[in-house]
Short mmCIF file of C-alpha atoms and ligand atoms in Angstrom, two decimals:
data_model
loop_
_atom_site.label_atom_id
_atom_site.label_comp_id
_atom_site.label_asym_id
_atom_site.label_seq_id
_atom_site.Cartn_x
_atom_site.Cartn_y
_atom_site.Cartn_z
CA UNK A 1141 -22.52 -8.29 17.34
CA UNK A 1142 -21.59 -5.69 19.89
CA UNK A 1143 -23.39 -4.90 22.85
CA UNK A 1144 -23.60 -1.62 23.10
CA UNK A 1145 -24.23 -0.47 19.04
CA UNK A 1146 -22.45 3.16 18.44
CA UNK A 1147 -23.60 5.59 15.51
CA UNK A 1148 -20.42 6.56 13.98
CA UNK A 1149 -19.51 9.05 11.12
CA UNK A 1150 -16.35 7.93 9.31
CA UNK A 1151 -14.57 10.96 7.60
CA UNK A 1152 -12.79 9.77 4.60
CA UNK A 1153 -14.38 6.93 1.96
CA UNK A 1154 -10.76 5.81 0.40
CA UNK A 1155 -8.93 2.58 1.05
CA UNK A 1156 -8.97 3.05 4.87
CA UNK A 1157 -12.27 4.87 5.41
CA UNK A 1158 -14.35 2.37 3.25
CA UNK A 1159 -12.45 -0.50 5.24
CA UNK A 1160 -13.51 1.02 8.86
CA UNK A 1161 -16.72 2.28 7.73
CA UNK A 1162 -17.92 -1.63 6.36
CA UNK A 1163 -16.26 -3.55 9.47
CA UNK A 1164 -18.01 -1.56 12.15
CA UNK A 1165 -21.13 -2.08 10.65
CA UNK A 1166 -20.68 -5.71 9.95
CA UNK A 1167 -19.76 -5.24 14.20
CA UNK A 1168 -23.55 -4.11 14.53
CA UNK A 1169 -22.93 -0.62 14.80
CA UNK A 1170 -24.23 2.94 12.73
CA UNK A 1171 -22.18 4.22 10.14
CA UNK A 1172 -22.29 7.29 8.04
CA UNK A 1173 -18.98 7.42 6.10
CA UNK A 1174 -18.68 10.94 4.30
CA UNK A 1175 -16.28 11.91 1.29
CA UNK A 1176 -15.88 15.36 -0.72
CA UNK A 1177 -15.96 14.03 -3.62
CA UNK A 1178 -19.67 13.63 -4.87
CA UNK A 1179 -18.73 10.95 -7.70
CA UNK A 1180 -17.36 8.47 -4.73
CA UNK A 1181 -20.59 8.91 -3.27
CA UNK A 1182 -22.58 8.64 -5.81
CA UNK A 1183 -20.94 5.48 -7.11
CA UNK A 1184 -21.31 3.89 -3.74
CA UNK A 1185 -25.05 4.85 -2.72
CA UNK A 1186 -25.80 3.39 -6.39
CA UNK A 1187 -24.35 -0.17 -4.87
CA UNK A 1188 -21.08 0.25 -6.06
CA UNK A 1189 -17.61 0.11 -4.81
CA UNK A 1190 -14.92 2.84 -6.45
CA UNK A 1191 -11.82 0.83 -5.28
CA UNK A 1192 -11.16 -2.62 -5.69
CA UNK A 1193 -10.53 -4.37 -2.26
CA UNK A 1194 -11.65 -8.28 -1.94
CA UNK A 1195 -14.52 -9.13 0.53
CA UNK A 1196 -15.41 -5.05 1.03
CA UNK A 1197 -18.65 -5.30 -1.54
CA UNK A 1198 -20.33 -8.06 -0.10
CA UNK A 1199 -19.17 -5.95 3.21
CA UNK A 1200 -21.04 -2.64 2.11
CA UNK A 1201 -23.66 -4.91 0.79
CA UNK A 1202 -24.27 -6.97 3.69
CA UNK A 1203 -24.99 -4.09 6.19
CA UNK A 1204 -26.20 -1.07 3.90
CA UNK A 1205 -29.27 -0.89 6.84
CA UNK A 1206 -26.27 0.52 8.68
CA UNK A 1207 -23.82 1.89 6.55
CA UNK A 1208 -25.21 5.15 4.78
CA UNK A 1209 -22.92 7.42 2.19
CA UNK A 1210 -23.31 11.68 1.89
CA UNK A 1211 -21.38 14.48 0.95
CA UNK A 1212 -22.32 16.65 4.16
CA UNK A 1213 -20.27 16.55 7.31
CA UNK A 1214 -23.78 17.61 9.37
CA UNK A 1215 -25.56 14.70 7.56
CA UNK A 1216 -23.10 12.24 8.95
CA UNK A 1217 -22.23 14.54 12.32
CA UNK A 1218 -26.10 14.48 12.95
CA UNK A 1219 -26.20 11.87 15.48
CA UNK A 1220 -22.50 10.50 15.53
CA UNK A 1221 -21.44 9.92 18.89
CA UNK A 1222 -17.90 8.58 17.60
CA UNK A 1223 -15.74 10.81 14.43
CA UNK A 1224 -13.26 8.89 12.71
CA UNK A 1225 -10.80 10.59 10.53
CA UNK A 1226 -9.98 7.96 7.89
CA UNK A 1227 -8.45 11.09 5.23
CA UNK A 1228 -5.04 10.89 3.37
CA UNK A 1229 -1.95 12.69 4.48
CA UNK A 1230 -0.26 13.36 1.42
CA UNK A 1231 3.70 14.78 1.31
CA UNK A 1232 4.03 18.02 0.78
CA UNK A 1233 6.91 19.75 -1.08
CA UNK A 1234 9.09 19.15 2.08
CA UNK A 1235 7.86 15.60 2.72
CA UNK A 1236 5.72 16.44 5.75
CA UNK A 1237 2.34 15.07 5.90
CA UNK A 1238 -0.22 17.59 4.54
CA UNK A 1239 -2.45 17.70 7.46
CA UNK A 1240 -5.23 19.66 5.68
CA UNK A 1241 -7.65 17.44 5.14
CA UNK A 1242 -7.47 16.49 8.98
CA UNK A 1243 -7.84 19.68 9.92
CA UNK A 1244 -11.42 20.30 7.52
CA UNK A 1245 -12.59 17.45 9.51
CA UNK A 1246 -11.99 18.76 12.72
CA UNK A 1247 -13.34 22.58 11.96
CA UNK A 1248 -17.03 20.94 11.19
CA UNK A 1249 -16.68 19.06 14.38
CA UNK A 1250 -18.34 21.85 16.42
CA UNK A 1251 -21.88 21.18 14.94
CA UNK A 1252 -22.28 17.89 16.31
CA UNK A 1253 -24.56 17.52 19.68
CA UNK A 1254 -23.94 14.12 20.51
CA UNK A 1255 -20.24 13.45 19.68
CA UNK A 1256 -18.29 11.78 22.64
CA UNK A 1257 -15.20 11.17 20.85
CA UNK A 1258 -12.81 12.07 17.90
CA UNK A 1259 -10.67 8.58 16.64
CA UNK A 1260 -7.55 9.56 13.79
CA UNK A 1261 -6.88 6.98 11.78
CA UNK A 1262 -5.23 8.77 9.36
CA UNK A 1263 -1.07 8.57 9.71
CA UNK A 1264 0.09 11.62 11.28
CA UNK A 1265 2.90 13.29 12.39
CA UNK A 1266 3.84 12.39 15.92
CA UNK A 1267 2.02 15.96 18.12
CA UNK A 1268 -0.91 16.17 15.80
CA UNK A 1269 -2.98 13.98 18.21
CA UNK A 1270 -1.95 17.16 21.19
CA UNK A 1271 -2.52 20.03 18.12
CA UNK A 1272 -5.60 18.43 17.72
CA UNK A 1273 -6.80 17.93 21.16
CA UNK A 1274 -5.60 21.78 21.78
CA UNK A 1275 -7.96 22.70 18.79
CA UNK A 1276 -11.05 20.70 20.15
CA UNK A 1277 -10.52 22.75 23.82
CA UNK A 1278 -10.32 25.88 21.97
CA UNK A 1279 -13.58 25.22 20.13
CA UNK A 1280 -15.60 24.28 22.90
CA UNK A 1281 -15.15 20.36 22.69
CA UNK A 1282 -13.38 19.97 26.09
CA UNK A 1283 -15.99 17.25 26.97
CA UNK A 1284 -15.17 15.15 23.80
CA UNK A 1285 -12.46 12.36 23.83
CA UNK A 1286 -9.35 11.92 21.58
CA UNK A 1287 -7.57 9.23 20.40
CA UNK A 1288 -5.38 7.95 18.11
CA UNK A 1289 -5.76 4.75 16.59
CA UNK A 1290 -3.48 3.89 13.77
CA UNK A 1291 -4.02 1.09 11.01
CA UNK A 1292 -1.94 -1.36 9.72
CA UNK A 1293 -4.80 -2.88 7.20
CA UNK A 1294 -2.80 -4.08 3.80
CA UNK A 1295 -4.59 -3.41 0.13
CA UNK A 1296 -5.75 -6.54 -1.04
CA UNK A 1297 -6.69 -8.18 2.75
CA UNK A 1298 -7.66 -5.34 4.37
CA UNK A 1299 -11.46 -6.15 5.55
CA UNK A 1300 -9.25 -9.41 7.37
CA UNK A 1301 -6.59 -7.47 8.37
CA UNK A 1302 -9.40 -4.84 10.48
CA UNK A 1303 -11.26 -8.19 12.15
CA UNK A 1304 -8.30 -10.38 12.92
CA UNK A 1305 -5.56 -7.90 13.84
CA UNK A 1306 -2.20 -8.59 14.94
CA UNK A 1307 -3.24 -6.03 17.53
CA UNK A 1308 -5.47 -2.59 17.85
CA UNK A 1309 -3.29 0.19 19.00
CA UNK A 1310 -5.54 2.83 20.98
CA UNK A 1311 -3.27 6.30 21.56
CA UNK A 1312 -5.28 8.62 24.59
CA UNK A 1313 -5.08 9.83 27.54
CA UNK A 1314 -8.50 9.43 28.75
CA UNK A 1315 -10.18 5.77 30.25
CA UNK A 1316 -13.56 6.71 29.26
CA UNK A 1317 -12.00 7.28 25.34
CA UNK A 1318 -10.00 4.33 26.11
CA UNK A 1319 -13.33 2.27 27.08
CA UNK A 1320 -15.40 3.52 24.28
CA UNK A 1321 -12.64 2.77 21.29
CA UNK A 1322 -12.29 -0.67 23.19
CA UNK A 1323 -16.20 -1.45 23.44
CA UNK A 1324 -16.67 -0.14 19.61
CA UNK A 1325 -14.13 -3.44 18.80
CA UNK A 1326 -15.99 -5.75 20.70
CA UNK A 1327 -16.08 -8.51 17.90
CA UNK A 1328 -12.91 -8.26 16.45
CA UNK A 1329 -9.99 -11.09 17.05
CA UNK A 1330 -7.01 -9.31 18.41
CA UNK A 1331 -5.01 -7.83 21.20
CA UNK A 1332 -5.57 -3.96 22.36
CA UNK A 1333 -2.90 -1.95 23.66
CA UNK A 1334 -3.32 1.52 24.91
CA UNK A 1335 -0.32 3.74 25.18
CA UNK A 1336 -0.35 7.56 25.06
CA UNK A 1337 -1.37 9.38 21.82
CA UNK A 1338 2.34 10.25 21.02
CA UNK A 1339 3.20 6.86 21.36
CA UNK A 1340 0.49 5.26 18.84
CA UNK A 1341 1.25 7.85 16.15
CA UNK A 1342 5.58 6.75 16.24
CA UNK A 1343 3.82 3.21 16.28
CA UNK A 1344 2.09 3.60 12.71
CA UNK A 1345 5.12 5.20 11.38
CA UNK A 1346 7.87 2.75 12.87
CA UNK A 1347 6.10 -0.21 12.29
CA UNK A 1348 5.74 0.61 8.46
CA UNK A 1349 9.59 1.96 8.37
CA UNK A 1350 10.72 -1.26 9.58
CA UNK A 1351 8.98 -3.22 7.14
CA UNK A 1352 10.12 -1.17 4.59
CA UNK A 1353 13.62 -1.76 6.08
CA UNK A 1354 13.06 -5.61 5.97
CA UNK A 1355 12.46 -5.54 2.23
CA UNK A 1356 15.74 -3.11 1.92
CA UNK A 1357 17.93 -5.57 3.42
CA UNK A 1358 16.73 -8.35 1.50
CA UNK A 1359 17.34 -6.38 -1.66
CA UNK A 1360 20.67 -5.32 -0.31
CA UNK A 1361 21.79 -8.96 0.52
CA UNK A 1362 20.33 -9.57 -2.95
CA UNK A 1363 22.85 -7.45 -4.86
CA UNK A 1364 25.54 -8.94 -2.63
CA UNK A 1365 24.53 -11.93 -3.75
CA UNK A 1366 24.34 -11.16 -7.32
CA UNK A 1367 28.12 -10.33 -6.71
CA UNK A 1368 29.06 -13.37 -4.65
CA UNK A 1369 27.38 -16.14 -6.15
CA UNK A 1370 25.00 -16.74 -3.99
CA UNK A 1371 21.09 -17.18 -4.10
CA UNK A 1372 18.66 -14.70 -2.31
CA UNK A 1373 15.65 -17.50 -2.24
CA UNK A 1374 18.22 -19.58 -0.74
CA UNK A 1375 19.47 -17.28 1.41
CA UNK A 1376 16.02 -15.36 2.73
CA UNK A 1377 14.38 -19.02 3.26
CA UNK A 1378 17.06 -19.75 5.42
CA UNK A 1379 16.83 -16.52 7.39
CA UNK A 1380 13.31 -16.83 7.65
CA UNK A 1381 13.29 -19.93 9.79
CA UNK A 1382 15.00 -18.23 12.61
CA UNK A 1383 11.67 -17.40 14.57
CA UNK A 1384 13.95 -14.12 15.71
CA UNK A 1385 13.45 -12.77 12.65
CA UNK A 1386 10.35 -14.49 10.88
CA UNK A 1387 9.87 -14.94 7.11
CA UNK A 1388 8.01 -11.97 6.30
CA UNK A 1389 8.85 -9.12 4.16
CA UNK A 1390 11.89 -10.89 2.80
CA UNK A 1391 11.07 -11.07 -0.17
CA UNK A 1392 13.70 -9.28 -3.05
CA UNK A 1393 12.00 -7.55 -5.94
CA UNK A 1394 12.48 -3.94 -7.31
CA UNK A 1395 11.05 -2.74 -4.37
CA UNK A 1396 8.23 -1.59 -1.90
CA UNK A 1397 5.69 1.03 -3.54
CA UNK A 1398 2.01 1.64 -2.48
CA UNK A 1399 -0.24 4.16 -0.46
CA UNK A 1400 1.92 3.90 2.76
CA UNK A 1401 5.72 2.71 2.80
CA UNK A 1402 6.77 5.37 0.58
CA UNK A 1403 4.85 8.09 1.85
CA UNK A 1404 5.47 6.97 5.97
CA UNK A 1405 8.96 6.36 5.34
CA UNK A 1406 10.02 10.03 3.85
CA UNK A 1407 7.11 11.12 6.25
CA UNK A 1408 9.12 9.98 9.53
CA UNK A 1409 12.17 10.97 8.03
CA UNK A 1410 11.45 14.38 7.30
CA UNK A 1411 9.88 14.40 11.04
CA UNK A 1412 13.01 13.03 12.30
CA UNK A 1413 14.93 16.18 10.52
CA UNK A 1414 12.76 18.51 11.47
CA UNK A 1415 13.91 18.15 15.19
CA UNK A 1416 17.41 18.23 13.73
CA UNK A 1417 18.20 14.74 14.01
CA UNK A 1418 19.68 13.04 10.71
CA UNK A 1419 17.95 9.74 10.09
CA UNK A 1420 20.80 7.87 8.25
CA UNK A 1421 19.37 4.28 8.23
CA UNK A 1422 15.76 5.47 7.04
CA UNK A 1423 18.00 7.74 4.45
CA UNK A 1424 19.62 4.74 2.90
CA UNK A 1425 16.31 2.79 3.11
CA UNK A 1426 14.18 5.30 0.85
CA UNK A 1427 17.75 6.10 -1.29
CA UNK A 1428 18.48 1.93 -2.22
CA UNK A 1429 14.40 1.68 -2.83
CA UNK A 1430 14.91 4.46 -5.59
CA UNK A 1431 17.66 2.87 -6.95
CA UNK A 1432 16.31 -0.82 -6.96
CA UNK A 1433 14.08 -0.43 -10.11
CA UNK A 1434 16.79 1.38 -11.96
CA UNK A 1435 19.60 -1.09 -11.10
CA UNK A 1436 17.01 -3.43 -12.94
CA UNK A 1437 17.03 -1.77 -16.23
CA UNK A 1438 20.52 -1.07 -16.18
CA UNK A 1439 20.90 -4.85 -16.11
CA UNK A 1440 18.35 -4.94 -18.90
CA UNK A 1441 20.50 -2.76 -20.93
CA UNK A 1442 24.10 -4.27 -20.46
CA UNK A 1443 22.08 -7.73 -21.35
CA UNK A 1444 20.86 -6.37 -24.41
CA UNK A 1445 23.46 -4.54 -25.27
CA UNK A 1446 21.82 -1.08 -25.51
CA UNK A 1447 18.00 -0.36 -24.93
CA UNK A 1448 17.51 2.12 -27.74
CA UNK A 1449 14.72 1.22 -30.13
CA UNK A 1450 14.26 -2.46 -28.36
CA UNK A 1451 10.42 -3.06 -27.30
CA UNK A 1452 10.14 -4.48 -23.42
CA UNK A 1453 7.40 -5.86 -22.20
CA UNK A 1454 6.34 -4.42 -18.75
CA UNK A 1455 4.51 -7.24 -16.92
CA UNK A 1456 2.52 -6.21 -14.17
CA UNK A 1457 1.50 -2.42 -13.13
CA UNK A 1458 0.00 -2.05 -9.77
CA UNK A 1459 2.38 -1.63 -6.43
CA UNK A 1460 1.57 -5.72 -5.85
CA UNK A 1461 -0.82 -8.08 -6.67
CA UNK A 1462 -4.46 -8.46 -6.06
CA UNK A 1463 -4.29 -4.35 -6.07
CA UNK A 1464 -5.54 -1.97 -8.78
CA UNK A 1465 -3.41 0.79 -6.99
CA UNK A 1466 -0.46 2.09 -8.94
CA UNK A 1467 0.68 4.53 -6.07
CA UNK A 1468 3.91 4.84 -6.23
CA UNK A 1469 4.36 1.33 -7.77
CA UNK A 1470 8.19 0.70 -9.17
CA UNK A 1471 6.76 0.09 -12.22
CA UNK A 1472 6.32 3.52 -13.33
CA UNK A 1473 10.18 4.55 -12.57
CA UNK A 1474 10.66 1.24 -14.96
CA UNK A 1475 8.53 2.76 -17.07
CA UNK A 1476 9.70 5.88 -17.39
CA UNK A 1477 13.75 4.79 -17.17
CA UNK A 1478 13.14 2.60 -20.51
CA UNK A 1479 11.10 5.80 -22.28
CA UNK A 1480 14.03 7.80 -21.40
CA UNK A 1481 16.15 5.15 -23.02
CA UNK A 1482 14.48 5.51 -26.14
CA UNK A 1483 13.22 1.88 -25.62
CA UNK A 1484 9.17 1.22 -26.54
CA UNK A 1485 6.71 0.14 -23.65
CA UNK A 1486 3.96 -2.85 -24.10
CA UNK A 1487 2.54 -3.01 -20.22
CA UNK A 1488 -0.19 -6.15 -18.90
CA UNK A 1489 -1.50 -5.63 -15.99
CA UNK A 1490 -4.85 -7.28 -15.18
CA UNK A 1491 -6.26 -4.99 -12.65
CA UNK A 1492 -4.41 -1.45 -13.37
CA UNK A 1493 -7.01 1.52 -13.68
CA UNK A 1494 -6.86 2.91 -17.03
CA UNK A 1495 -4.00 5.81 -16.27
CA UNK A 1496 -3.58 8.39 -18.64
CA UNK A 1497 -0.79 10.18 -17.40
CA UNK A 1498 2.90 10.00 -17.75
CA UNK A 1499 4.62 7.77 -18.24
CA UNK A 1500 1.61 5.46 -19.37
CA UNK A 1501 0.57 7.62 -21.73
CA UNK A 1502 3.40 7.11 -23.91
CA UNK A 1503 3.22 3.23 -23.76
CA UNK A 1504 0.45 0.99 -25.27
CA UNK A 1505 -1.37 -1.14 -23.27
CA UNK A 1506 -2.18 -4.80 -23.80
CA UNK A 1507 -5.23 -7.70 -22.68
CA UNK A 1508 -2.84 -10.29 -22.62
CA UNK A 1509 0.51 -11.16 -21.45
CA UNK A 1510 0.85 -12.95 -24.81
CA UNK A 1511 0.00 -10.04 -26.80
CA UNK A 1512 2.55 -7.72 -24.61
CA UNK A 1513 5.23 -10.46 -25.27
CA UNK A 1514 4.69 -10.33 -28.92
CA UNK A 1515 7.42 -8.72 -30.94
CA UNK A 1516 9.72 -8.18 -27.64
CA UNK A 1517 12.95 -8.26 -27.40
CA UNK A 1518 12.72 -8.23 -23.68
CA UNK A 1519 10.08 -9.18 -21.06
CA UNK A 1520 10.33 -7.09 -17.57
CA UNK A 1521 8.07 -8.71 -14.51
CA UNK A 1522 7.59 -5.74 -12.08
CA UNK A 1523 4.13 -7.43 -10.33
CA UNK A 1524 3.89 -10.54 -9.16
CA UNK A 1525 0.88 -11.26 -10.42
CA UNK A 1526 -0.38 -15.53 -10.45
CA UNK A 1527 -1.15 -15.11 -14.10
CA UNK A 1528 2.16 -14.81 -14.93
CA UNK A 1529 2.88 -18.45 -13.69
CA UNK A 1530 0.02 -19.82 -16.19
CA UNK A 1531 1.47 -18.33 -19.17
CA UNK A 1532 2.44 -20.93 -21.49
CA UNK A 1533 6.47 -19.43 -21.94
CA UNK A 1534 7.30 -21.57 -25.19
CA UNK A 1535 4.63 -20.60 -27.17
CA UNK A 1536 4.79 -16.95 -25.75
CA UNK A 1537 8.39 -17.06 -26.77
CA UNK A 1538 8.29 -18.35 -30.29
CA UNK A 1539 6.55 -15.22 -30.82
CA UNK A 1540 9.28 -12.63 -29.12
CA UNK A 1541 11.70 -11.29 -30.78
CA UNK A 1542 14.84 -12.12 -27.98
CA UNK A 1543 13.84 -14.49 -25.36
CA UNK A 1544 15.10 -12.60 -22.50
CA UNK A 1545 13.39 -12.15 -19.36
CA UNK A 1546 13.94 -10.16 -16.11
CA UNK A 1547 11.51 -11.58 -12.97
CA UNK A 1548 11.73 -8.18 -11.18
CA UNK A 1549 9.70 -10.36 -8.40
CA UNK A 1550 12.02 -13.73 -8.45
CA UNK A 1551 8.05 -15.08 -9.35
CA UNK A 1552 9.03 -17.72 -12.23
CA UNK A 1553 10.42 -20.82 -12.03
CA UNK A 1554 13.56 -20.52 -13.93
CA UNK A 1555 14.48 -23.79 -14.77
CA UNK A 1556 10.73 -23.79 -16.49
CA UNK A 1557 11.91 -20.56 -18.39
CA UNK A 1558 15.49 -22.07 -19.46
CA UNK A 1559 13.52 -25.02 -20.78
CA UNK A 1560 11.10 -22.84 -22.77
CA UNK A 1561 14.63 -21.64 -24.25
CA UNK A 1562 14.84 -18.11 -22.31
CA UNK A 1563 17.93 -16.40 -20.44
CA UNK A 1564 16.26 -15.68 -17.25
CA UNK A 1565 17.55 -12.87 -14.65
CA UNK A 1566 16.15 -12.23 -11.58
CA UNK A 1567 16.95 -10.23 -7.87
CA UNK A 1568 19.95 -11.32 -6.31
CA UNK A 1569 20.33 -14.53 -8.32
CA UNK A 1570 22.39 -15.46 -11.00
CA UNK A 1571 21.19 -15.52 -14.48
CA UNK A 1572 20.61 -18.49 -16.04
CA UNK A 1573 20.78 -19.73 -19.64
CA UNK A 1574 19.54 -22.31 -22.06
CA UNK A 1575 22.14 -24.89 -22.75
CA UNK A 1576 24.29 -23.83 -26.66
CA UNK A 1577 22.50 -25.83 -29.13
C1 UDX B 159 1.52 -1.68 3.95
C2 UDX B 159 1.57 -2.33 5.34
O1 UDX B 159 1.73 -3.75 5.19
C3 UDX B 159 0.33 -2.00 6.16
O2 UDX B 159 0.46 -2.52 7.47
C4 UDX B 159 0.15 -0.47 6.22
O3 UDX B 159 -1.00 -0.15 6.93
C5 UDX B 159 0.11 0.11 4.81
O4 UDX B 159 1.29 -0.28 4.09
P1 UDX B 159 0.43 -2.20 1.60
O5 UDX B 159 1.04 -0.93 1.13
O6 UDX B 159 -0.98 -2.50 1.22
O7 UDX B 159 0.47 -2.28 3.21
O8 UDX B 159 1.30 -3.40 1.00
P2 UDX B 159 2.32 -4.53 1.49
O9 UDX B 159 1.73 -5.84 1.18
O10 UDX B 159 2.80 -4.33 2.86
O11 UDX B 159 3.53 -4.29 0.46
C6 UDX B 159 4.15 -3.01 0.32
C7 UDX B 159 5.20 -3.04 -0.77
O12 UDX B 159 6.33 -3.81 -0.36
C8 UDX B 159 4.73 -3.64 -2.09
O13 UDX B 159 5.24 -2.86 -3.16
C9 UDX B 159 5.35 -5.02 -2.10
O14 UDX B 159 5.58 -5.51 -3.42
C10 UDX B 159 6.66 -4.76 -1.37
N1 UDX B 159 7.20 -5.95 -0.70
C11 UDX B 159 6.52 -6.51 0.34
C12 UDX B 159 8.43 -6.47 -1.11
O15 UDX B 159 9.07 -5.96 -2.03
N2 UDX B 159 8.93 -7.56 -0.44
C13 UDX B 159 8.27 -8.14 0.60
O16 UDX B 159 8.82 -9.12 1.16
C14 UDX B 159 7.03 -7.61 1.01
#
């Protein structure tokens, strides 16, 4: 528990909000975490949680004395000494971050008496955080503190990734704003570095863009290798073990989606233009991403010869695993490329919200992987989801009409595949086949 306990209003009750919100109560401190949307709020002062994210129930359970829900700003600006802005940035037509959310935050900041300082959380351009600071002067809120301080919380460990961070990045200008983000931590197991508020905004953004550049090169070396001979696994294990560059986000697949890669990545870029400077190496990043899921079905289609009237089976929805988010996922560019190939859609996906728009909406959704697999001609893994490894491949097979399968993921263990008599492909590997008979 902290020593000194802070009442805090939390702006925002989506992924990152609800995430903040829960782990600075469970720190011991007051938090009123306020959304516009009244059926979010109703859902979670009824005891329930409207995304899925593992450990944040029990969370919002365990400290509901001091974790409160409401619609109003005032409500939660009553006492707040601390406002965190925890709201999405969207793109905009241009592929700036829509700031307007932010900036509704910020106008109903004047009503509250006892507010000491303004946190964003939220990714921003880099010169918000002095647009912001500008805007507080102007209204009268010279006394009250600014910082920025970014996350880097991933769906699915989130609530681990806020108490054990690599590190907390705290962007201001001010010690006393500095002290005051610093003591509202006290509890959590990780490094703090305070730079200026510039700096921790490029942090958010640079730290995700070369992440998502990790994965790019991985899936570049994997079509290399798909050329060569050579095997990615192989290849990325190896690279891994050089502590230089660490085995993380090596991994080849049809590429990164989600909430924040996508978004950051065009986000920085179109900052980067904006001052006139070109950003080739984040251009070719976001440009082989598009292309990754498509270079996928093309492979489908010279396999098979032509995709028209062939049912796939799309295993696995969501952006990842252990996610219900399909923001962005590759899946839906899958989806959409085998529509437009005149090809029919059976998707699994264990966790996927219901999602009645396009493309899903013109594919049929199954319980089971078995019962997507049925009647296929081709199964397509685009989530690596741990089911997938328990599915018993001969049986599901004998039921297929082709028993072809593409691990979008590199999930599977191919020789198990081979045995259960299927040509297996895969990301910058070659494909193997059964043995004639
Ligand atoms: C990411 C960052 O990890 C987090 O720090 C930031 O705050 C938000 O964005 P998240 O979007 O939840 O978190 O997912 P993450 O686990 O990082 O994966 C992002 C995407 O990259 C997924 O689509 C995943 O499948 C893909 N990925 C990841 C790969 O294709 N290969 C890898 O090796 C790693």
């Amino acid at each position: 528990m902290v020593t000194t306990p802070r009442t805090v209003a939390v702006f925002g009750a989506g992924y990152i909000g609800l995430v903040t919100g829960a782990c600075l109560a469970e720190l011991g401190h007051r938090v009123t975490v306020r959304d516009v949307q009244p059926e979010r709020i109703r859902l979670l002062n009824g005891g329930e949680v409207p995304i899925h994210e593992p450990g944040l129930g029990d969370l919002i359970a365990a400290n509901k004395e001091r974790l409160t829900f409401t619609l109003e700003a005032h409500t939660a600006l009553k006492d707040a000494e601390i406002a965190y802005v925890c709201v999405d940035t969207p793109p905009t037509a241009s592929g700036d971050a829509d700031l307007s959310r932010v900036w509704s935050v910020i106008d109903t900041l004047k009503g509250a008496p006892h507010l000491a300082a303004v946190v964003v959380k939220s990714t921003v351009p880099v010169g918000t955080g002095e647009r912001v600071r500008a805007a507080l002067d102007e209204a009268g809120l010279a006394h009250v503190g600014y910082a920025a301080n970014p996350e880097f919380t991933a769906e699915g460990k989130a609530v681990d990734d806020f108490l054990h961070p690599d590190r907390i990045v705290i962007g201001t200008s001010d010690a006393r704003t500095d002290r005051l983000i610093r003591e509202l931590h006290d509890g959590v197991d990780g490094p703090v570095q305070t730079l200026s508020v510039a700096s921790a905004e490029m942090v958010k953004l640079a730290a995700n863009a070369l992440l998502a550049t990790k994965i790019t090169f991985i899936n570049e070396i994997a079509t290399v290798c798909e050329a060569t001979g050579a095997d990615v696994e192989q290849v990325a294990t190896a690279i891994g073990m050089d502590h230089r560059l660490g085995p993380h986000f090596l991994q080849a697949g049809l590429g990164y989606g989600g909430s924040c890669f996508p978004k950051d990545s065009r986000a920085l870029r179109a900052m980067a233009s904006n001052s006139g400077y070109p950003f080739q190496l984040l251009n070719s990043v976001i440009e082989v991403n598009d292309l990754q899921p498509r270079r996928a079905i093309q492979r489908l289609k010279t396999e098979l010869g032509g995709l028209k009237g062939r049912r796939v089976a799309l295993l696995g929805m969501t952006f990842k695993a252990g996610t219900d988010d399909l923001r962005e996922a590759p899946s839906a560019v899958v989806a959409a490329r085998l529509l437009a190939e005149n090809a029919t859609v059976h998707c699994w996906d264990p966790m996927a919200r219901p999602a009645d728009v396009t493309p899903w909406n013109a594919t049929t959704r199954h319980p089971s992987p078995a019962d997507a697999l049925c009647d296929a001609d081709a199964a397509l893994v685009v989530t690596e989801w741990p089911e997938l490894r328990e599915v018993d491949w001969a049986s599901a097979g004998r039921t297929m009409r082709r028993r072809l399968l593409f691990d979008g993921r590199n999930t599977l263990d191919p020789d198990a595949l081979v045995s259960a008599g299927f040509t297996y492909m895969s990301v910058g590997r070659a494909t193997v086949r059964p043995a004639a008979p």
